XYZ file of C-alpha atoms in Angstrom:
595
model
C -58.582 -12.765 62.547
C -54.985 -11.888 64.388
C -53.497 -14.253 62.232
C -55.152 -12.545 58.992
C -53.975 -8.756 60.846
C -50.229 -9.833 60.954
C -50.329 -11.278 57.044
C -51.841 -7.911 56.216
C -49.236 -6.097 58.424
C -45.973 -8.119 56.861
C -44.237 -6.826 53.825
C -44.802 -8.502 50.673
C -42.377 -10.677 49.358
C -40.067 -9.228 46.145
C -40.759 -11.783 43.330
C -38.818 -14.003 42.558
C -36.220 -12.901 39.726
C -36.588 -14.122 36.290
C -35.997 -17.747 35.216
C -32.202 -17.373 32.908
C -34.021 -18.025 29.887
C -35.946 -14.763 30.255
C -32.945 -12.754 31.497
C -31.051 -14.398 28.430
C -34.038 -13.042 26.123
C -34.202 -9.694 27.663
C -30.210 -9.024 26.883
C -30.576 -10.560 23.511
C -33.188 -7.372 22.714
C -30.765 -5.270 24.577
C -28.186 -5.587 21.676
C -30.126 -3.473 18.895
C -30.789 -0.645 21.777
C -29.344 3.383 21.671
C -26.871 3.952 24.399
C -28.954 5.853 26.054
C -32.122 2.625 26.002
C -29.201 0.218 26.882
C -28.757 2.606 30.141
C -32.237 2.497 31.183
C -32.594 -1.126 30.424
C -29.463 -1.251 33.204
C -31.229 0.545 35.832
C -34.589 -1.884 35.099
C -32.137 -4.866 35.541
C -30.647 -3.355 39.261
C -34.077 -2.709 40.357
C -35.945 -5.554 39.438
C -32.456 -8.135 40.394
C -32.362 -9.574 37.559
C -28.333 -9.119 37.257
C -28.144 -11.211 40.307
C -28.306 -14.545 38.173
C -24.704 -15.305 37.894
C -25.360 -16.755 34.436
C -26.828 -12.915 33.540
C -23.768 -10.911 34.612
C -20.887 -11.477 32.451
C -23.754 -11.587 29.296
C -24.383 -8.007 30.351
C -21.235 -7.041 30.844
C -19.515 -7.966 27.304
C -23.043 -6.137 25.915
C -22.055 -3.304 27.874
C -18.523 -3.072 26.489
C -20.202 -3.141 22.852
C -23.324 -0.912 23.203
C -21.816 2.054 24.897
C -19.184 4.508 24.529
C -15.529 3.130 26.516
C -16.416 6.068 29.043
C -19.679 4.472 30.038
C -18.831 0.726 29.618
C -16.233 1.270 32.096
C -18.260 2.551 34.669
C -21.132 -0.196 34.531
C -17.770 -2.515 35.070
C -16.551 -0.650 37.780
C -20.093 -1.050 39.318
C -20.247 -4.878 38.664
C -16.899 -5.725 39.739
C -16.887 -4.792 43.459
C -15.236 -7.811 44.473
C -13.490 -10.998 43.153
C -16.751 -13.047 43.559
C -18.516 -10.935 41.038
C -15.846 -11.526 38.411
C -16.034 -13.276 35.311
C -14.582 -16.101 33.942
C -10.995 -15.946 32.046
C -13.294 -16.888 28.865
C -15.877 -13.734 30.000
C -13.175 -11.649 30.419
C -11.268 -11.800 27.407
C -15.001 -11.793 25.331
C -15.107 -8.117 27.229
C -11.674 -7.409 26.287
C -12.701 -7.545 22.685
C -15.854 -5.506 22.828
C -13.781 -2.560 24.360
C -12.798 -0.464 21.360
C -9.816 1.805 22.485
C -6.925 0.036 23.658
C -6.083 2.220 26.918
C -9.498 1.447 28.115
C -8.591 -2.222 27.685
C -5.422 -2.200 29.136
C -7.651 -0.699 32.356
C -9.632 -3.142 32.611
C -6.804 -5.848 32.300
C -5.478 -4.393 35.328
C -8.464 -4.317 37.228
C -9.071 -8.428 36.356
C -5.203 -8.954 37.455
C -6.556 -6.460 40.597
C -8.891 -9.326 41.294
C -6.815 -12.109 41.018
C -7.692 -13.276 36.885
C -4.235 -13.541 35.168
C -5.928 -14.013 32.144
C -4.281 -16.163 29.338
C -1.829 -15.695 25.953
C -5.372 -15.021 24.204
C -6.199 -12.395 26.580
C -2.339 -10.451 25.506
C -3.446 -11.405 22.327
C -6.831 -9.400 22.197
C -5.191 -6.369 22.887
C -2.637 -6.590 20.401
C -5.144 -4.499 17.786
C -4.205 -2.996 14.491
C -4.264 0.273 15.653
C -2.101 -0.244 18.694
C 1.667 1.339 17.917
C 5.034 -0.345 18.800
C 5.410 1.405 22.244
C 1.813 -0.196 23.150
C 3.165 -3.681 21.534
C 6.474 -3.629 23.706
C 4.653 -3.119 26.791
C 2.212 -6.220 26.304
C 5.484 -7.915 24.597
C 6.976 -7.874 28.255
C 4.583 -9.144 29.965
C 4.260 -11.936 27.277
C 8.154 -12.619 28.425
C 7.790 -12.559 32.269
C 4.453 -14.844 32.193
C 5.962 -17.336 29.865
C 2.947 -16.444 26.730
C 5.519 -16.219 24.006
C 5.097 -19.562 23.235
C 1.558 -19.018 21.858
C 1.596 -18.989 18.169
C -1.133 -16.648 18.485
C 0.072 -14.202 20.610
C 3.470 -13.958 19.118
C 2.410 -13.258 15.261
C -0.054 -10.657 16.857
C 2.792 -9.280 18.179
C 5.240 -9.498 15.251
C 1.772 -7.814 13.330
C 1.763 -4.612 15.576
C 5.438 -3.991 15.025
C 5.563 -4.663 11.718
C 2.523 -1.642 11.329
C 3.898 0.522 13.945
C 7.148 0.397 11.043
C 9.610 -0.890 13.138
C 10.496 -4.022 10.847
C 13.492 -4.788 13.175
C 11.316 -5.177 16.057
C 9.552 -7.477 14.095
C 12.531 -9.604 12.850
C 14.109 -9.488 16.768
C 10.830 -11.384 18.150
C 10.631 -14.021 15.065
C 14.175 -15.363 16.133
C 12.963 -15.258 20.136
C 10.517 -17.530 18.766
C 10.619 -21.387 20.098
C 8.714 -22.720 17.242
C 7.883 -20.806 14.032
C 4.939 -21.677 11.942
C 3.809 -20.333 8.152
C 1.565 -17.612 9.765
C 4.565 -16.451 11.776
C 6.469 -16.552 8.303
C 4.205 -14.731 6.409
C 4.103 -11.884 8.946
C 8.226 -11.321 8.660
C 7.340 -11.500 4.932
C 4.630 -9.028 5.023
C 6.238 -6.923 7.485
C 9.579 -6.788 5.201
C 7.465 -5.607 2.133
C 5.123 -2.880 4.104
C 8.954 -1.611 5.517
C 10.135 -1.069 2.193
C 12.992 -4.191 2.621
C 11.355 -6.061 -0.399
C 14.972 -7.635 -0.539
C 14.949 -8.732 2.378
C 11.159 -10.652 2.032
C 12.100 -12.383 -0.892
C 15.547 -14.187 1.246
C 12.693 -15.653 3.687
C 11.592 -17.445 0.420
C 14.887 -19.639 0.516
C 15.560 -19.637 4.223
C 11.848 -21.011 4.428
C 12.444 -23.564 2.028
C 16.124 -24.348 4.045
C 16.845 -27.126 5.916
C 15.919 -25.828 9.426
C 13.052 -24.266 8.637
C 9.978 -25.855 10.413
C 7.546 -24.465 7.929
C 7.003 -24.641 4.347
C 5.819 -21.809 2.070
C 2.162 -21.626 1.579
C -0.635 -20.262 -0.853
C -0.229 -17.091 1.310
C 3.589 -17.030 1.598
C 3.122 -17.364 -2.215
C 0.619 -14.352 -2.946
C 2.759 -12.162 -0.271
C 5.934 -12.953 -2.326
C 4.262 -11.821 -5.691
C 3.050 -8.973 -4.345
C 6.967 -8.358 -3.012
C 8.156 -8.903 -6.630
C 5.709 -6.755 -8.047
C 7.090 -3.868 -5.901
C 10.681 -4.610 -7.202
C 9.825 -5.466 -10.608
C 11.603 -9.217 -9.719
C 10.526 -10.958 -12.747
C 12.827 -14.178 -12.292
C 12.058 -14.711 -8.819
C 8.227 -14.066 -9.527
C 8.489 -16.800 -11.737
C 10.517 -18.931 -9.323
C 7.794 -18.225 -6.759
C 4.907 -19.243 -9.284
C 6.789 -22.344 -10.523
C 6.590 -23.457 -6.578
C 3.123 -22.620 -6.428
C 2.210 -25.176 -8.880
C 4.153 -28.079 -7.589
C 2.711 -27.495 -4.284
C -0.539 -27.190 -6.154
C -1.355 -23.488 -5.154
C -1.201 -22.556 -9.058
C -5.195 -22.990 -9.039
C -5.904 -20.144 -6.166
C -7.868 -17.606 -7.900
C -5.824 -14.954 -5.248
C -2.227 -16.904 -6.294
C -3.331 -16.337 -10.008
C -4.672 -12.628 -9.355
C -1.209 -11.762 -8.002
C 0.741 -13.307 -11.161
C -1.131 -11.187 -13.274
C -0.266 -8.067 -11.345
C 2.991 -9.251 -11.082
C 3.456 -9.910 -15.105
C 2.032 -6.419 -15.681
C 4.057 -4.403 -13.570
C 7.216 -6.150 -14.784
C 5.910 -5.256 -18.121
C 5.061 -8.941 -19.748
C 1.536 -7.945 -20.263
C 1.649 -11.050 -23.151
C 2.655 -13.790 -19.827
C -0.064 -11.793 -18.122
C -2.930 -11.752 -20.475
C -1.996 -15.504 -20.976
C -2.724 -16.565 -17.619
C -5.337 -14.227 -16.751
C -7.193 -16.187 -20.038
C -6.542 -19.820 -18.798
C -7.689 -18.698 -15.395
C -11.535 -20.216 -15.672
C -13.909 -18.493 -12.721
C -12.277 -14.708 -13.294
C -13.505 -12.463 -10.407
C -13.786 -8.527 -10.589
C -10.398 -8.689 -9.074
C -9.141 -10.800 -12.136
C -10.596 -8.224 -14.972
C -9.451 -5.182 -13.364
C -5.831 -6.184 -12.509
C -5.718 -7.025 -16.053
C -6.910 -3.773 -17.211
C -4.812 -2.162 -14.755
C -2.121 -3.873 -16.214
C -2.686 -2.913 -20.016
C -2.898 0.917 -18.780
C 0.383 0.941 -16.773
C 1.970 -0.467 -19.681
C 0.396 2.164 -22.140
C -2.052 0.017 -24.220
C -5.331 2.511 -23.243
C -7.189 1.042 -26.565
C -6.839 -2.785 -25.735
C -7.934 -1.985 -21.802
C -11.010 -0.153 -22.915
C -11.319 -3.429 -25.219
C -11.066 -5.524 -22.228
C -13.629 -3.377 -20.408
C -15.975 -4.020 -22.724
C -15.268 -7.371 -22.910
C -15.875 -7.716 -18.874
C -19.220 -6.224 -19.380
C -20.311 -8.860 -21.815
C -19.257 -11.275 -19.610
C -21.903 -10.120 -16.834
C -19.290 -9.480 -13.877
C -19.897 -5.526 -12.910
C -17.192 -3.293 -12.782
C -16.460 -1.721 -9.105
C -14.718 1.426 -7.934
C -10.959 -0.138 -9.234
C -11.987 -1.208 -12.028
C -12.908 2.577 -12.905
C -9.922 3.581 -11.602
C -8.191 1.596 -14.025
C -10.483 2.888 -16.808
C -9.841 6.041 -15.958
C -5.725 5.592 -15.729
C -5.700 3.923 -19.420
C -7.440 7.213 -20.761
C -4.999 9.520 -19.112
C -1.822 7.032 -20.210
C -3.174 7.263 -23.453
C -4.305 10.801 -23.830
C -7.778 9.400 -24.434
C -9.895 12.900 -23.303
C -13.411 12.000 -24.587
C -13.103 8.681 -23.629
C -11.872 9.110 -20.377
C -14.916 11.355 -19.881
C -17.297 9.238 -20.848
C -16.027 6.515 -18.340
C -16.585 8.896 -15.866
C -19.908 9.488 -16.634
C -20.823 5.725 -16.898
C -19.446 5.258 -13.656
C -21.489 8.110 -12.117
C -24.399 7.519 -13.859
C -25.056 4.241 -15.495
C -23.614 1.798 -12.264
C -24.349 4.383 -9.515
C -20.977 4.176 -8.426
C -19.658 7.289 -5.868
C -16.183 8.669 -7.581
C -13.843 9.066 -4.604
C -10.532 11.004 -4.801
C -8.632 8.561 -6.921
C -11.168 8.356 -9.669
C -10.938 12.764 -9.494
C -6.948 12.314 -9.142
C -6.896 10.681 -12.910
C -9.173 12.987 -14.373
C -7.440 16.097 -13.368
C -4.088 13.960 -14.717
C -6.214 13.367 -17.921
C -6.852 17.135 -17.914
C -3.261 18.055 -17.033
C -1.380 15.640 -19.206
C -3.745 17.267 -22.270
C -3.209 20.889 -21.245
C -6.443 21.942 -19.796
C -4.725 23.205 -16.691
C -6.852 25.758 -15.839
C -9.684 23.722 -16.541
C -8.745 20.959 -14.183
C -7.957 23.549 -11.378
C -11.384 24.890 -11.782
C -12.587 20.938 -11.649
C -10.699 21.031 -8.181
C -11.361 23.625 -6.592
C -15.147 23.695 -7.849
C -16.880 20.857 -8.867
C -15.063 18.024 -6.648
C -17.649 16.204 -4.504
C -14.853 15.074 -2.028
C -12.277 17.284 -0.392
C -8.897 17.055 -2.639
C -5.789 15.276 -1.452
C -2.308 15.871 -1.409
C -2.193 13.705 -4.368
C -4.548 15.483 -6.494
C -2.502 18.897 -6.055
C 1.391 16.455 -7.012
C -0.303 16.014 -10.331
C -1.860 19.076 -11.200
C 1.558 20.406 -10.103
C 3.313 17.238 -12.466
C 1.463 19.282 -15.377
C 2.580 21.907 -14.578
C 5.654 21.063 -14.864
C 4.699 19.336 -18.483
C 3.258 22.432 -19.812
C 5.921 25.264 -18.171
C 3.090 27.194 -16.098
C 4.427 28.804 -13.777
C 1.867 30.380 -12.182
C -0.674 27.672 -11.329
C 2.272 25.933 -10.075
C 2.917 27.975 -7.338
C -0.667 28.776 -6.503
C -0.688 24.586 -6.528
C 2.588 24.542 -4.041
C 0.613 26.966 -1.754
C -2.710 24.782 -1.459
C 0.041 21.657 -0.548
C 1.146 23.944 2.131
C -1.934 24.685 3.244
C -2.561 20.917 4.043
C 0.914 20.845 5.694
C 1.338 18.188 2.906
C 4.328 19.298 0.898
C 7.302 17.150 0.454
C 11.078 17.209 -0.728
C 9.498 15.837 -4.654
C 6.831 18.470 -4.659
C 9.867 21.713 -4.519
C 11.642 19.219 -7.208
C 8.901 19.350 -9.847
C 8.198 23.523 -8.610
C 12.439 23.647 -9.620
C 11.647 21.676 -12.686
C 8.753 24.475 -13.965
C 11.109 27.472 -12.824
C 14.115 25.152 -15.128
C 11.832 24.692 -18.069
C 11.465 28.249 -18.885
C 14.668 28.951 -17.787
C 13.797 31.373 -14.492
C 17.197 30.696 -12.414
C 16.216 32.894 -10.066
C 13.633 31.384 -8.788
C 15.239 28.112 -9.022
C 18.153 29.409 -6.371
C 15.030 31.031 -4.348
C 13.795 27.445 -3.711
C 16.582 25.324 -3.105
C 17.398 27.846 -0.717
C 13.970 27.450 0.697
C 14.749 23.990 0.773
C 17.733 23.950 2.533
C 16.682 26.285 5.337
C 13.573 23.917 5.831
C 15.727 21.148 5.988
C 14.508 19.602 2.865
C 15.774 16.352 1.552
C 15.317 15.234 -2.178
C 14.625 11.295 -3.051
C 17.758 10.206 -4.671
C 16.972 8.424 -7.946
C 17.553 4.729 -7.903
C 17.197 1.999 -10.779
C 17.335 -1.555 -9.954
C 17.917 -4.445 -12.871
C 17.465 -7.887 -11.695
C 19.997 -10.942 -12.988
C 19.972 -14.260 -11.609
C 17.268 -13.558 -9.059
C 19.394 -11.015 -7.475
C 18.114 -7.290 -7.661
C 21.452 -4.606 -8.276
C 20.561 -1.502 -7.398
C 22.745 1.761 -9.014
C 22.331 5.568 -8.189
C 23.811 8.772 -10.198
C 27.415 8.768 -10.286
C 27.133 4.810 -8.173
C 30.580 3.997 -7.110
C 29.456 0.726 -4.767
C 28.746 -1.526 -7.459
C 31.954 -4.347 -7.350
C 32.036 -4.168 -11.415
C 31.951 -0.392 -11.253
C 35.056 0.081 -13.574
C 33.802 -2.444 -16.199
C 29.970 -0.588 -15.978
C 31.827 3.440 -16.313
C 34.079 1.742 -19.276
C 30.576 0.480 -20.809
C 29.023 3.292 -20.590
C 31.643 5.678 -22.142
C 31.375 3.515 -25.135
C 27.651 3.287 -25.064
C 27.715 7.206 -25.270
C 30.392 7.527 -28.024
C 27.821 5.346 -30.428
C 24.782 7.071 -29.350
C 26.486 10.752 -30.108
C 27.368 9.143 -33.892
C 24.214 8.542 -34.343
C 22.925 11.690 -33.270
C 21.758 11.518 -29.870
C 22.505 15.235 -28.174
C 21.780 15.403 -23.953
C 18.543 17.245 -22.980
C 20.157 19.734 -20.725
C 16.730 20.873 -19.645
C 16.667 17.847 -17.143
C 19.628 19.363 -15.363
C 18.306 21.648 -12.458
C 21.241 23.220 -11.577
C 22.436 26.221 -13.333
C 25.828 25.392 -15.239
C 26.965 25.903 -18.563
C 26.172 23.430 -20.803
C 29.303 20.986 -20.595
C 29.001 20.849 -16.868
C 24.931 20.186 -17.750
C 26.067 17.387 -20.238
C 28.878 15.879 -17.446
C 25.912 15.628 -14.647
C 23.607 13.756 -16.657
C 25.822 11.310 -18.101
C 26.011 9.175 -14.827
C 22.191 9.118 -14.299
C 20.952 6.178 -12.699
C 18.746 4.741 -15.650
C 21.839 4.765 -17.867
C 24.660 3.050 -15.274
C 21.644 0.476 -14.706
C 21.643 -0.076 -18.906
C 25.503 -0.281 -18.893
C 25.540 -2.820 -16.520
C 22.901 -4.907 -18.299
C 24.743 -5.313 -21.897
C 27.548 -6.743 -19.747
C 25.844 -9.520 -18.439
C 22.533 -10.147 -20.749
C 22.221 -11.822 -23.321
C 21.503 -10.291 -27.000
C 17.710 -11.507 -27.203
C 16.896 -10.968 -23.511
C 14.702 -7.767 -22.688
C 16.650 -5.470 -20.533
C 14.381 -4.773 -17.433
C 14.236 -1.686 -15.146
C 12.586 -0.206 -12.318
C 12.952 3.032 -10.921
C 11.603 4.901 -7.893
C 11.063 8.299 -9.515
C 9.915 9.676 -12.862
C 12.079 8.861 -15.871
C 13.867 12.519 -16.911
C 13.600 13.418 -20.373
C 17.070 13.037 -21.164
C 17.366 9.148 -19.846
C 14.171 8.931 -22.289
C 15.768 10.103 -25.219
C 19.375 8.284 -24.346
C 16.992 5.148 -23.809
C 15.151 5.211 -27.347
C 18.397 5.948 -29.128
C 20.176 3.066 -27.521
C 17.071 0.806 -27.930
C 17.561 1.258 -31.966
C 21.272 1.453 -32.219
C 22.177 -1.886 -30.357
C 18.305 -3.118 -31.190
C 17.314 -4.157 -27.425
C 13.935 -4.122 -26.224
C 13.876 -2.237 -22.967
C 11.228 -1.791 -20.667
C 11.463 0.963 -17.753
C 9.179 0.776 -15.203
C 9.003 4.585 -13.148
C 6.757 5.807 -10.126
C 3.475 6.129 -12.726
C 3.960 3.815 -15.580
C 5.927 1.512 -18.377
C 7.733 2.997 -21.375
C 8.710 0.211 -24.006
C 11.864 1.155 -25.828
C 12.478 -0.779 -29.092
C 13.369 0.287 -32.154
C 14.125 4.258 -31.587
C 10.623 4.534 -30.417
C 8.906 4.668 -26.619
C 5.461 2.933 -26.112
C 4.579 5.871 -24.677
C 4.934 8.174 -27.543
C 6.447 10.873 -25.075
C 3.187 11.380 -23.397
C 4.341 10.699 -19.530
């Protein structure tokens, strides 16, 4: 009976916690929970003890850093990690590391695992070396990479070499690829990559031949390959494109569906849409990706009826069009003046595949609208019946036909809605000087370059580059760096005394600054465009297409010097500017002066 008093009298045991399969369960439903669920399900856990199974903790932990808000996950770690005991593994750690989403919180918690005696590893540096971070975030984990002796990871050090290259400081970039002991293709590719995305396309095609030197440990690859079309595309590097895909086939990349993708983007915006239509039809298993960077190719170029032909042609062929593909659609319309049709693409879109028009598929109607003179009718579109908020884009090319068309007004009620978004840049007061030129208001044209210089405001200078011999020349107005300038000026001067025979006259409309007209007629003679087609007849050959890419819009006077010279010395030239191809041959522009 005594004995049977005390058993009543003693406190009952706690259970027993959970056997690690259950606790293993119970955290596998904890992943779907709400924050505020995954909270309580943490206070059920304390009470009942089930967090006290080792195996349980760092489980929880790298939930915790996924399910909540960094705020919160940080303070269930803080509570967990009391004491070196309760912390996780290296391998635990750096799975937490990655669940964190902002990269301050994980740099906190690094320092509370180095707090507690866990180093962590070159993966753990590695983890926190995200996209997002910026370069001064990547120098600080790039030191302690140095002092702990991680540079050595392949892993670590491309991660790095990533982060610079997107936080734009290219040099950065290049300065930790020579600090590297041993330099693989991925490490490659990322100088390659981060050359192009700094605008040193140059520069990323010379890793092509220093890869493929003597001391290079690392051969060019399928990716190396893609990244390098992609580079030519930019520069409009025909020769070395091909170069790059005649490598590609020996080394038997030629049958990557991505290798063959880029070679027809890279044919089409070096304007051989016949090379590119030839191997986007021997490529067999053609992807969404294929169709549309063919049809993106034949609108660039100008040939709106044979992409909506190849549209139509993808349909038959059962692969659906996406959101490019329309934008593509939508771009041949607007190259081509193609109003109607370009409408009824954009109903299809909408309608018949239930595709969402974002601001790129808006940006080339209100171009189709602009380049066809319904200003006012695409401002209303803008400002009215948009379904997504409009871009700074949108407004440059409803202010570009502006320009076109001479009205002033709506271009400056367009300049003030680019203010508005703090948006405006040096090109945007060019193409507002260009309206004010066009109907000859000289006022106004002083007003804004006087604007512009109290702002501070730069202009884009206008450079055309011509490749020969798989070397890119570059030339801008009045270019006096060239090392065959004299022989270029001398070609030139002659080129003009045949074109004036046979009756070409300047367009001193494209000069913005107000001079009579011989000091108009002096300042465009040395345009870009024109040194770049001087310097071409002295070193092509007759029956080779003279090539050229420039970084701004073609003026109309380089147009009209261009089609006169393509019929008087009969050359085919192509142009490539910022929006599209013109086609010179024969007196006569692809475009049909519709650009």
């Amino acid at each position: 009976m005594a004995s049977a008093s005390r058993l009543a009298r003693a406190p009952r045991p706690r259970p027993a916690p959970a056997s690690s399969p259950f606790a293993a369960a119970l955290l596998a439903s904890a992943s779907a929970l709400p924050a505020r669920r995954f909270l309580q399900l943490h206070a059920h856990l304390l009470r009942t003890g089930l967090l006290a199974l080792s195996p349980s903790v760092p489980a929880f932990l790298s939930l915790a850093a996924a399910s909540l808000t960094s705020r919160r996950a940080l303070a269930v770690l803080d509570h967990h990690l009391a004491s070196p005991a309760s912390l996780p593994s290296t391998f635990q750690c750096n799975s937490i590391l990655r669940a964190l989403s902002d990269p301050a919180d994980a740099l906190r918690f690094l320092r509370r695992m180095r707090a507690l005696g866990r180093r962590g590893n070159a993966f753990t540096l590695a983890i926190l070396l995200a996209p997002r971070c910026g370069p001064a975030h990547a120098r600080q984990l790039h030191a302690n990479a140095v002092a702990e002796g991680h540079l050595r990871d392949a892993l670590l050090a491309t991660s790095l070499m990533r982060c610079y290259a997107n936080g734009g400081d290219g040099d950065g970039a290049r300065k930790l690829f020579e600090e590297m002991p041993v330099r693989d293709a991925v490490a490659w590719n990322v100088l390659i990559a981060s050359c192009a995305r700094n605008r040193r396309t140059k520069d990323a095609l010379k890793l092509f031949e220093e890869m493929r030197g003597r001391e290079s440990e690392a051969e060019p690859d399928d990716v190396t390959c893609i990244l390098l079309l992609q580079a030519c595309t930019a520069l409009g590097a025909l020769d070395f494109g091909e170069r790059v895909w005649v490598y590609a086939q020996e080394r038997g990349y030629g049958g990557e569906l991505k290798v063959r993708n880029s070679l027809i983007a890279m044919y089409s915006r070096c304007g051989c849409v016949e090379k590119a239509y030839r191997v986007f039809c021997e490529t067999p298993q053609k992807s969404v990706v294929s169709w549309s960077a063919m049809i993106s190719g034949l609108a660039a170029n100008g040939f709106g009826e044979d992409a909506i032909s190849a549209f139509e042609e993808m349909i038959r062929s059962d692969v659906a069009p996406d959101e490019q593909t329309f934008t593509s659609m939508l771009s041949a319309c607007s190259h081509s003046g193609l109003v109607d049709e370009g409408f009824r693409f954009f109903d299809m879109m909408r309608c018949e595949y239930r595709l969402k028009p974002n601001v790129r598929h808006y940006g080339c109607i209100v171009d189709l609208m602009g380049r066809a003179g319904l200003l006012d009718e695409a401002y209303e579109l803008v400002t009215k019946e948009m379904r997504v908020a409009p871009d700074a884009t949108i407004w440059r090319t409803l202010l570009g036909a502006c320009r076109i068309h001479g009205h002033v007004y709506l271009g400056e009620r367009v300049i003030g809605h680019l203010i508005e978004l703090k948006a405006q840049q040096a090109g945007d007061y060019v193409l507002l000087l260009n309206t004010y030129a066009a109907v000859g208001d000289w006022n106004k044209v002083a007003e804004v370059r006087k604007l512009m210089q109290e702002k501070g405001i730069q202009t884009t200078p206008g450079c055309t580059t011509v490749e020969y011999n798989g070397e890119v020349h570059e030339f801008i107005a009045d270019d006096d760096a060239h090392p065959r300038k004299m022989e270029i000026y001398d070609k030139l001067n002659e080129i003009n005394k045949h074109l004036r025979i046979a009756g070409y006259v300047p367009n001193v409309s494209s000069e913005l600054h107000d001079l009579d007209s011989e000091g108009k007629e002096s300042a465009l003679t040395y345009h870009s465009e024109k040194l770049a087609i001087a310097f071409a007849l002295l070193v092509m050959p007759q029956h080779r297409p003279i090539r050229l890419a420039k970084n701004l819009r073609v003026c109309v006077d380089c147009h009209n010097f261009t089609k006169v010279f393509s019929g008087i010395y009969k050359r085919l030239v192509i142009v490539r500017d910022r929006t599209r191809f013109h086609h010179f041959e024969g007196g006569k522009c692809s475009c049909n002066d519709y650009w």
